[in-house]
PDB file of N, CA and C in Angstrom:
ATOM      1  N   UNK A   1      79.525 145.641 143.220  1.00 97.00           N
ATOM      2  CA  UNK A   1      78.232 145.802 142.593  1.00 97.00           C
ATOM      3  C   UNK A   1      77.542 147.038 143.158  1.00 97.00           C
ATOM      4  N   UNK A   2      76.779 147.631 142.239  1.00 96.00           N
ATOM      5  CA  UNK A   2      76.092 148.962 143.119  1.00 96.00           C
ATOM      6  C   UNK A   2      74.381 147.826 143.067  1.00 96.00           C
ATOM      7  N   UNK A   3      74.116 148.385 144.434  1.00 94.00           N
ATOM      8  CA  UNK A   3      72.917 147.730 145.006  1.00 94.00           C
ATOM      9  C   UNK A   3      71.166 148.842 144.516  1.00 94.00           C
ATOM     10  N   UNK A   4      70.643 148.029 143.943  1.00 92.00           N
ATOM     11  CA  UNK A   4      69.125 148.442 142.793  1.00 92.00           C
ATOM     12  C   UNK A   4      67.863 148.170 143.762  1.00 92.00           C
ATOM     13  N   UNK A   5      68.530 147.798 145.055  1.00 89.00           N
ATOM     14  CA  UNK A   5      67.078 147.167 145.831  1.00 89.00           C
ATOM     15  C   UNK A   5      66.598 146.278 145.013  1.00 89.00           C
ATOM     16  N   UNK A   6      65.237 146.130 145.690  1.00 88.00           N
ATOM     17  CA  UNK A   6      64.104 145.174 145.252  1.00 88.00           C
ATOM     18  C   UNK A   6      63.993 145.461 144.094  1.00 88.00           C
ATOM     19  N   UNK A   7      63.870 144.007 142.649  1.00 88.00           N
ATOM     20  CA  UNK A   7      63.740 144.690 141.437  1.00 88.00           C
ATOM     21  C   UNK A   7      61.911 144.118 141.588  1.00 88.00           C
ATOM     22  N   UNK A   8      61.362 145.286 141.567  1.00 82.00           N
ATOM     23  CA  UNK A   8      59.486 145.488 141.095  1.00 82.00           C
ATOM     24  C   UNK A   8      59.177 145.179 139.213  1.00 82.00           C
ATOM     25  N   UNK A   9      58.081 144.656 139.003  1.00 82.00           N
ATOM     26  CA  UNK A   9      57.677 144.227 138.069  1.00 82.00           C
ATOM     27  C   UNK A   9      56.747 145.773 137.764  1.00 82.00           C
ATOM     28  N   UNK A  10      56.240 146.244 138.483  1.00 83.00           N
ATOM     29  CA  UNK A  10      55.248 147.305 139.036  1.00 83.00           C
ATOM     30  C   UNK A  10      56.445 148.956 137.895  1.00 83.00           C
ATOM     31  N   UNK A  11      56.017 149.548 136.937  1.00 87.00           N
ATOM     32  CA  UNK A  11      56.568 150.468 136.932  1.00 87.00           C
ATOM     33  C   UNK A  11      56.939 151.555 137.480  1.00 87.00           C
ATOM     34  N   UNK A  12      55.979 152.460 138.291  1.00 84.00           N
ATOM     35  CA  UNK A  12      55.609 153.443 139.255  1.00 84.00           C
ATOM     36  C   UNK A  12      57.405 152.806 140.335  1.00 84.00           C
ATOM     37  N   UNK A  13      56.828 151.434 140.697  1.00 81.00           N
ATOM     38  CA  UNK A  13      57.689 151.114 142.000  1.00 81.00           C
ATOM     39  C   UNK A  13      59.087 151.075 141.254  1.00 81.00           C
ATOM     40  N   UNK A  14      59.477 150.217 140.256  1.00 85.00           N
ATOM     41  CA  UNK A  14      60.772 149.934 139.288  1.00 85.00           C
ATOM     42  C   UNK A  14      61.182 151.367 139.616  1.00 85.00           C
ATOM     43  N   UNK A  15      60.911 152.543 138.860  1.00 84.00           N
ATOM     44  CA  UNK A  15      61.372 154.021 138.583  1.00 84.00           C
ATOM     45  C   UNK A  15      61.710 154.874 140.360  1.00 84.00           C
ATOM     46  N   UNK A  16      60.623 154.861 140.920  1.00 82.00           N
ATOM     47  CA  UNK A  16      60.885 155.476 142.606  1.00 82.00           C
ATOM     48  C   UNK A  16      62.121 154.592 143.737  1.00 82.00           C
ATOM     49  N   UNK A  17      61.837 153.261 143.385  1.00 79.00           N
ATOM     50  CA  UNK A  17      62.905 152.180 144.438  1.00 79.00           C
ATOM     51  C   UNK A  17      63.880 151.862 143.867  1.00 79.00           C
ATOM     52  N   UNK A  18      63.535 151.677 142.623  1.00 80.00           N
ATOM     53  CA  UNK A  18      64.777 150.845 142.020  1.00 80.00           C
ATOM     54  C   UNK A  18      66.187 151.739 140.672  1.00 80.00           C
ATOM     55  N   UNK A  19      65.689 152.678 140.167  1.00 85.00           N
ATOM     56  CA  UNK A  19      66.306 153.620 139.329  1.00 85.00           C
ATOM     57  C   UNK A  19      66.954 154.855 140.530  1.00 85.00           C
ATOM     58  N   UNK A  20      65.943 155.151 141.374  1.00 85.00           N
ATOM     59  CA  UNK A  20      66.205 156.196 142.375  1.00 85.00           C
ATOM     60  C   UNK A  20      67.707 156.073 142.484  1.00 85.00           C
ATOM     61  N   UNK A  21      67.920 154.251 143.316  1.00 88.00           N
ATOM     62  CA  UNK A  21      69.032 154.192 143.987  1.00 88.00           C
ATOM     63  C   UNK A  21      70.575 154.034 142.794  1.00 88.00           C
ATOM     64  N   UNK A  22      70.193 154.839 141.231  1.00 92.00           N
ATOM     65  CA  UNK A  22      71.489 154.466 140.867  1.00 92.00           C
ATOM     66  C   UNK A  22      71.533 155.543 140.241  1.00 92.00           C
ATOM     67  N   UNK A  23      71.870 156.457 141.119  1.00 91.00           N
ATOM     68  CA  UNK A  23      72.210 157.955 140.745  1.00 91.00           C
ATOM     69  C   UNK A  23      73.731 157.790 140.624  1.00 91.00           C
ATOM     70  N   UNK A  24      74.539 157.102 140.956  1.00 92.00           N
ATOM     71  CA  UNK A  24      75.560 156.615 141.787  1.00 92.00           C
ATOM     72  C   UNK A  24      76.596 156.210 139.928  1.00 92.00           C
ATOM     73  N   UNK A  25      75.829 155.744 139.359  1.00 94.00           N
ATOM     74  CA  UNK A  25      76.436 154.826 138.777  1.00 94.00           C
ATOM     75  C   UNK A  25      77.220 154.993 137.813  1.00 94.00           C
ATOM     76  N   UNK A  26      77.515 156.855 137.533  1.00 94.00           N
ATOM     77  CA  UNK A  26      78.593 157.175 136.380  1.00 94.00           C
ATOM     78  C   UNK A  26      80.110 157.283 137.298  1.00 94.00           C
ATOM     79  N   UNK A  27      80.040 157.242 138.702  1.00 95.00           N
ATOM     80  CA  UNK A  27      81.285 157.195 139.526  1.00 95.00           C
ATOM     81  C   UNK A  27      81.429 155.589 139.545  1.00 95.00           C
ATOM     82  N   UNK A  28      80.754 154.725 139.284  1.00 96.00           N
ATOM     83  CA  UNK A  28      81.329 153.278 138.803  1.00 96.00           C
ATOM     84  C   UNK A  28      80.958 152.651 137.946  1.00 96.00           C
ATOM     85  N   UNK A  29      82.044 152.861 136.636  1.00 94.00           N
ATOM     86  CA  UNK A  29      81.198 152.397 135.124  1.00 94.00           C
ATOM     87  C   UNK A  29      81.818 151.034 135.036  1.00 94.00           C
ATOM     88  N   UNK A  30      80.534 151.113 134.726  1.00 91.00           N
ATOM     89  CA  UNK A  30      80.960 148.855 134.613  1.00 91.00           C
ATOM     90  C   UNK A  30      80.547 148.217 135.872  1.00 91.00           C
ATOM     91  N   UNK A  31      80.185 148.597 136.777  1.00 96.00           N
ATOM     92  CA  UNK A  31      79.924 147.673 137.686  1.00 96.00           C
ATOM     93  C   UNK A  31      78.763 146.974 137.306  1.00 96.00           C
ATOM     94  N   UNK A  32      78.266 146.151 137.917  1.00 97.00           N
ATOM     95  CA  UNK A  32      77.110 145.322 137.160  1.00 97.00           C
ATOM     96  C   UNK A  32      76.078 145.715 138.986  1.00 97.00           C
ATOM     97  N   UNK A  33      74.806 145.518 138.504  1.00 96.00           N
ATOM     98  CA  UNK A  33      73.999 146.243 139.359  1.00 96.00           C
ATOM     99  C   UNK A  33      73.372 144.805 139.949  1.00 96.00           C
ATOM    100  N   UNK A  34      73.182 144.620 141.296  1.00 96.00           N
ATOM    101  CA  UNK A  34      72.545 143.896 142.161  1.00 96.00           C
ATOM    102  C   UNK A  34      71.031 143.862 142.271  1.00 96.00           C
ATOM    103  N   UNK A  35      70.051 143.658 142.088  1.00 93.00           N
ATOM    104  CA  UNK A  35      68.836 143.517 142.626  1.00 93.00           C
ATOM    105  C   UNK A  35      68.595 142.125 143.223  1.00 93.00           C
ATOM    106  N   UNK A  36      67.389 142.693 144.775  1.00 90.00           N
ATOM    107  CA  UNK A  36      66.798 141.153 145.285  1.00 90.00           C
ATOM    108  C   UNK A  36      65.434 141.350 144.454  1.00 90.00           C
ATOM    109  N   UNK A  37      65.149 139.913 144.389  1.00 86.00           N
ATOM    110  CA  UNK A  37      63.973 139.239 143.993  1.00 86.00           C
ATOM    111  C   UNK A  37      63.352 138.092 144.794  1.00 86.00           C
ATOM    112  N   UNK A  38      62.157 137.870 145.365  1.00 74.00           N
ATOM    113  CA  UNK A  38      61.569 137.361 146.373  1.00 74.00           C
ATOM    114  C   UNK A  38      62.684 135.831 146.303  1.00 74.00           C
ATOM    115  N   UNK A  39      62.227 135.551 147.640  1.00 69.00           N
ATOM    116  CA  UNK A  39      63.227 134.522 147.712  1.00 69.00           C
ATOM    117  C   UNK A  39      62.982 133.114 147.136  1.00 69.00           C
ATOM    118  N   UNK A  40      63.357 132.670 146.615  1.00 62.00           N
ATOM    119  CA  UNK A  40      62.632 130.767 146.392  1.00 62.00           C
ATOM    120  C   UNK A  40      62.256 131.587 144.714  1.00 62.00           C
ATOM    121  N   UNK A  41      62.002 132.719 144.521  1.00 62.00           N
ATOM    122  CA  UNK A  41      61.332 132.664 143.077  1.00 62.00           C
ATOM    123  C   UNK A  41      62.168 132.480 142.111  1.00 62.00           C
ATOM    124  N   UNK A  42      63.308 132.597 141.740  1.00 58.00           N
ATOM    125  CA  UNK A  42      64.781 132.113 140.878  1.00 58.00           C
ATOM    126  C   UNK A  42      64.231 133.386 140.049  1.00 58.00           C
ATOM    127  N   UNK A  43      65.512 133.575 139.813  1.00 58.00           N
ATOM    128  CA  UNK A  43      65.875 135.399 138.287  1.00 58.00           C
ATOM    129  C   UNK A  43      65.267 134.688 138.098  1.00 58.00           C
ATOM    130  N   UNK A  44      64.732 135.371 137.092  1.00 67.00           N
ATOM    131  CA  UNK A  44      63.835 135.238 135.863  1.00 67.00           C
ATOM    132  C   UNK A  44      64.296 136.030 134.344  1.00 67.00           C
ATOM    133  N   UNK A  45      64.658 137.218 134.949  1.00 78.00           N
ATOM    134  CA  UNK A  45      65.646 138.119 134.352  1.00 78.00           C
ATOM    135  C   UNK A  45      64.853 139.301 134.125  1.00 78.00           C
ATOM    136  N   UNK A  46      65.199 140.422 133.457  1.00 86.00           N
ATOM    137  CA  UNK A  46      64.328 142.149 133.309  1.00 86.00           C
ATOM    138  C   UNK A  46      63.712 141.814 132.430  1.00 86.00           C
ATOM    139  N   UNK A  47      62.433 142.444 132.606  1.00 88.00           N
ATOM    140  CA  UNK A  47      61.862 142.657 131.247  1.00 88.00           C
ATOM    141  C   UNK A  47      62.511 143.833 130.423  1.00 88.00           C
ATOM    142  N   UNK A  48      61.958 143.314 128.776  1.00 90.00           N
ATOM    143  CA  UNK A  48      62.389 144.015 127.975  1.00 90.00           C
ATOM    144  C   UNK A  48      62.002 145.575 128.344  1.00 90.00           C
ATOM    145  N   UNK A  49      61.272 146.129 128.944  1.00 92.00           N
ATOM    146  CA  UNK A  49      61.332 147.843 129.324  1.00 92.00           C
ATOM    147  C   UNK A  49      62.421 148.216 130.576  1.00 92.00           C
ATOM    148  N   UNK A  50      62.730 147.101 131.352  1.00 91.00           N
ATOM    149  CA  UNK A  50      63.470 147.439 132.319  1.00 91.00           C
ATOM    150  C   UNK A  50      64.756 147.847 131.795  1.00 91.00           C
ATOM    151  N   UNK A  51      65.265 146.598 130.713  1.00 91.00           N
ATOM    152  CA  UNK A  51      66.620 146.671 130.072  1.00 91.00           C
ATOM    153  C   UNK A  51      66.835 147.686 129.647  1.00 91.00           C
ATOM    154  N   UNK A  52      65.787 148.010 128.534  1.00 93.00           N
ATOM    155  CA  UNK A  52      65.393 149.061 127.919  1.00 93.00           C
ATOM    156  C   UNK A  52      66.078 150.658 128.662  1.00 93.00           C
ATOM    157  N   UNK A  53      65.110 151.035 129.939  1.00 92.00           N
ATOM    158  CA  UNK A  53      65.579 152.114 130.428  1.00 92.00           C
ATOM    159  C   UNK A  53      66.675 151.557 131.551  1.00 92.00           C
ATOM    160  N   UNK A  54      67.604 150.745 131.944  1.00 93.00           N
ATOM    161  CA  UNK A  54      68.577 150.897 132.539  1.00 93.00           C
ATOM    162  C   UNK A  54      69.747 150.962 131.503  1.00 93.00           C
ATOM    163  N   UNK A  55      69.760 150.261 130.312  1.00 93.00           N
ATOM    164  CA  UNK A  55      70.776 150.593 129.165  1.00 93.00           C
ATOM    165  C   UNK A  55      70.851 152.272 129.189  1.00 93.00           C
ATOM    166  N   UNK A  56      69.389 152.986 129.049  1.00 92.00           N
ATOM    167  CA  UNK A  56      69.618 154.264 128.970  1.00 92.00           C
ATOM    168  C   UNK A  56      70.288 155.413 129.716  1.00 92.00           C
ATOM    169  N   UNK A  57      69.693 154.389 131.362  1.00 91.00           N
ATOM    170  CA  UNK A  57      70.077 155.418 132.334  1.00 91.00           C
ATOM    171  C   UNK A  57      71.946 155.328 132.677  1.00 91.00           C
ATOM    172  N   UNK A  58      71.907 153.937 133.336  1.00 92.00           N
ATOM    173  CA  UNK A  58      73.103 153.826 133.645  1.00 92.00           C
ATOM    174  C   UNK A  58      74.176 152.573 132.354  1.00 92.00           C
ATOM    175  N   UNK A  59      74.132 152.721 131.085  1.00 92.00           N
ATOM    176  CA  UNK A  59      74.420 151.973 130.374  1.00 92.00           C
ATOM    177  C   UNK A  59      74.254 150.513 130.665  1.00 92.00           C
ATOM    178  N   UNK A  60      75.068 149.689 129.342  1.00 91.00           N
ATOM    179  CA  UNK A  60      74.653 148.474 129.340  1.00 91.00           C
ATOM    180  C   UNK A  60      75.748 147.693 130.688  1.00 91.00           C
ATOM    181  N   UNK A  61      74.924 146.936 131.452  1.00 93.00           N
ATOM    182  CA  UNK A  61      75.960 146.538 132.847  1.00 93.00           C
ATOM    183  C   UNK A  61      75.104 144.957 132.940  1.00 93.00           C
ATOM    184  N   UNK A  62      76.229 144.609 133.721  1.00 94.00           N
ATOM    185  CA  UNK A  62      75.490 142.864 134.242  1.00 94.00           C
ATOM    186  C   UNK A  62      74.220 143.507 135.578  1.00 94.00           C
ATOM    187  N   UNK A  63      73.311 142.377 134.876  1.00 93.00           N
ATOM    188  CA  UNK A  63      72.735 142.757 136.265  1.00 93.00           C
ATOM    189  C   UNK A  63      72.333 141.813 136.870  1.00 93.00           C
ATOM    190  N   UNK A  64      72.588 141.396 137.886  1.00 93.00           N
ATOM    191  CA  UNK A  64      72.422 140.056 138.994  1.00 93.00           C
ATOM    192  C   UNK A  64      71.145 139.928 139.804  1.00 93.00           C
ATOM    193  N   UNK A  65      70.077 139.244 139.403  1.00 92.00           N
ATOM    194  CA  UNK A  65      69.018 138.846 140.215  1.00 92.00           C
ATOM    195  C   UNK A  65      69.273 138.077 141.414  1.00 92.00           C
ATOM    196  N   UNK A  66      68.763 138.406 142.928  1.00 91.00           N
ATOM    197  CA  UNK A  66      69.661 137.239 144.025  1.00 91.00           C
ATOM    198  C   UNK A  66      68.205 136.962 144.838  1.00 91.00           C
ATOM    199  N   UNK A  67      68.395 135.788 144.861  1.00 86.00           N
ATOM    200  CA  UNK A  67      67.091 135.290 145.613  1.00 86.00           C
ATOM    201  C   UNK A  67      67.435 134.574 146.528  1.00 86.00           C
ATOM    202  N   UNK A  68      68.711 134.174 146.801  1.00 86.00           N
ATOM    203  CA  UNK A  68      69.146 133.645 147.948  1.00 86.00           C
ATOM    204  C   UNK A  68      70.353 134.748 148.613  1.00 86.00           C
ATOM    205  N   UNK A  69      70.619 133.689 149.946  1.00 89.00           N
ATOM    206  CA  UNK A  69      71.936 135.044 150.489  1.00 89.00           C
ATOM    207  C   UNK A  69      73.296 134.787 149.506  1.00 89.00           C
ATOM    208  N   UNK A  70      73.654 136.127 149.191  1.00 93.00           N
ATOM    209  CA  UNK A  70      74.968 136.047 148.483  1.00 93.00           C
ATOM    210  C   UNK A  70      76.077 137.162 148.769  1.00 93.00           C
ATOM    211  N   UNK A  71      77.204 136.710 148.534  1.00 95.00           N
ATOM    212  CA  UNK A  71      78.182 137.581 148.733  1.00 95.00           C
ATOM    213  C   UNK A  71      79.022 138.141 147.430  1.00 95.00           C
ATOM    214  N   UNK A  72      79.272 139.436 148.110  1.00 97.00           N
ATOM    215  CA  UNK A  72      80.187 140.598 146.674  1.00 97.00           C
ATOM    216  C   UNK A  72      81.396 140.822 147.889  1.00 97.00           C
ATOM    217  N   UNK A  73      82.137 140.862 146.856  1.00 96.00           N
ATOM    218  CA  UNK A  73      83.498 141.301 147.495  1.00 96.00           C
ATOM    219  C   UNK A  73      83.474 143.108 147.913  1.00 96.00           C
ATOM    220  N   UNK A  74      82.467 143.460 147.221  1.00 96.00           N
ATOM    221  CA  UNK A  74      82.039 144.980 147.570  1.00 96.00           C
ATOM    222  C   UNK A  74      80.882 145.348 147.040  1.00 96.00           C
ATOM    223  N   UNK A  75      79.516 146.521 147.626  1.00 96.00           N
ATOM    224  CA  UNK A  75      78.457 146.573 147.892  1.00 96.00           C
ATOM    225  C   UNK A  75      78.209 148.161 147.553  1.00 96.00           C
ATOM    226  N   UNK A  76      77.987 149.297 146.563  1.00 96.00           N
ATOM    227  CA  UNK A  76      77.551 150.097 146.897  1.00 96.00           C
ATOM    228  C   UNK A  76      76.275 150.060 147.400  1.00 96.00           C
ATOM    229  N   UNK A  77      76.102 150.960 148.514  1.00 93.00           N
ATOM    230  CA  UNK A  77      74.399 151.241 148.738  1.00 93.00           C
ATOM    231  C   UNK A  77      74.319 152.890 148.875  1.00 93.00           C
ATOM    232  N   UNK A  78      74.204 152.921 148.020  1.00 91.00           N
ATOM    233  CA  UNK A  78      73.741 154.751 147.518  1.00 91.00           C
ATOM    234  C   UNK A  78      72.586 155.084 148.284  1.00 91.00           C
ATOM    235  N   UNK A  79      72.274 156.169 148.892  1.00 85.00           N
ATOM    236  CA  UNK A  79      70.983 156.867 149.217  1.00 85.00           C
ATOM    237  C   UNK A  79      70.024 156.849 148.065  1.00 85.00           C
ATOM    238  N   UNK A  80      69.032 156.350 148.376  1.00 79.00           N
ATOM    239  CA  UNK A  80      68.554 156.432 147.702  1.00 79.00           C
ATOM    240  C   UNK A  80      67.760 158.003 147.012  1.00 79.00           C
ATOM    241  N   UNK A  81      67.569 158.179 145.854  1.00 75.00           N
ATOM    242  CA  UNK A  81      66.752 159.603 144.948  1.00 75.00           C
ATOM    243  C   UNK A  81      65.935 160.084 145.407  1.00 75.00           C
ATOM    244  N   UNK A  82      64.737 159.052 146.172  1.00 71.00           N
ATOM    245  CA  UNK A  82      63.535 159.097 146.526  1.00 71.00           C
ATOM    246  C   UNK A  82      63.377 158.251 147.486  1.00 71.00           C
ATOM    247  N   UNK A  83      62.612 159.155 148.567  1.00 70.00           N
ATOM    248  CA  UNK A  83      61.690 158.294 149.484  1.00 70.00           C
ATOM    249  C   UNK A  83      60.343 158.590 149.268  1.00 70.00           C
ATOM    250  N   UNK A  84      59.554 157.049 150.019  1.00 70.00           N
ATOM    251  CA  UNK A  84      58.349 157.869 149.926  1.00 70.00           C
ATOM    252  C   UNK A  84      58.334 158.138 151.348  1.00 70.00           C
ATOM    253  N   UNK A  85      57.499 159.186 151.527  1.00 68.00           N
ATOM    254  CA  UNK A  85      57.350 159.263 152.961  1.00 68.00           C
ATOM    255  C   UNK A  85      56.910 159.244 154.140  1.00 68.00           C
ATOM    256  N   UNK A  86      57.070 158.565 155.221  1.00 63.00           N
ATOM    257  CA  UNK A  86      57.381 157.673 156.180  1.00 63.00           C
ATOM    258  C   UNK A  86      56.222 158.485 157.146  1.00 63.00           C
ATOM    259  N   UNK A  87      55.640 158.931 156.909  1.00 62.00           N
ATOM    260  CA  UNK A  87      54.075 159.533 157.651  1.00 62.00           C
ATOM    261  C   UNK A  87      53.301 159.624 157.195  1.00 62.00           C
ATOM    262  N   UNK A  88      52.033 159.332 158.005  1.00 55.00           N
ATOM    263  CA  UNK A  88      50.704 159.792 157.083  1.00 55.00           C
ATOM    264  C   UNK A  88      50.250 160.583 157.967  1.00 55.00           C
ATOM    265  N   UNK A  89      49.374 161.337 157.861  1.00 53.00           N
ATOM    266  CA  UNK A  89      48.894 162.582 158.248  1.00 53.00           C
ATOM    267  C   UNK A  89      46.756 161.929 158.158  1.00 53.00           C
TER     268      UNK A  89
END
């Protein structure tokens, strides 16, 4: 699975945390994409804009909501696109 981080409801956050980290994803087509979601809250599943622009970005893929601990037989974790950054001034 290539790893989406935290999936945010929040657009701003969805696009910077969660799209950032799947720059990755034309070197593995078909993998189905991982996101966590708070724990105890059960998928719920994407909203229709999320689907929307991940069909676009990285085509149509499974995508796995995990709210408990789970295991993949393998894990991309791509650098992520964007940070924000880690000082304030």
């Amino acid at each position: 699975v290539l790893f989406g981080g935290r999936l945010f409801d929040h657009f701003g956050h969805f696009l910077t945390e969660g799209l950032a980290r799947l720059w990755c994803a034309d070197a593995f087509p078909g993998a189905p994409v991982a996101w966590t979601v708070a724990e105890g809250s059960g998928p719920s599943g994407l909203r229709p804009w999320q689907r929307d622009l991940l069909d676009r970005m990285v085509g149509e893929r499974e995508h796995i909501l995990v709210d408990a601990p789970t295991r993949f037989a393998q894990v991309v974790l791509a650098k992520p696109g964007f940070v924000i950054p880690d000082r304030f001034a």
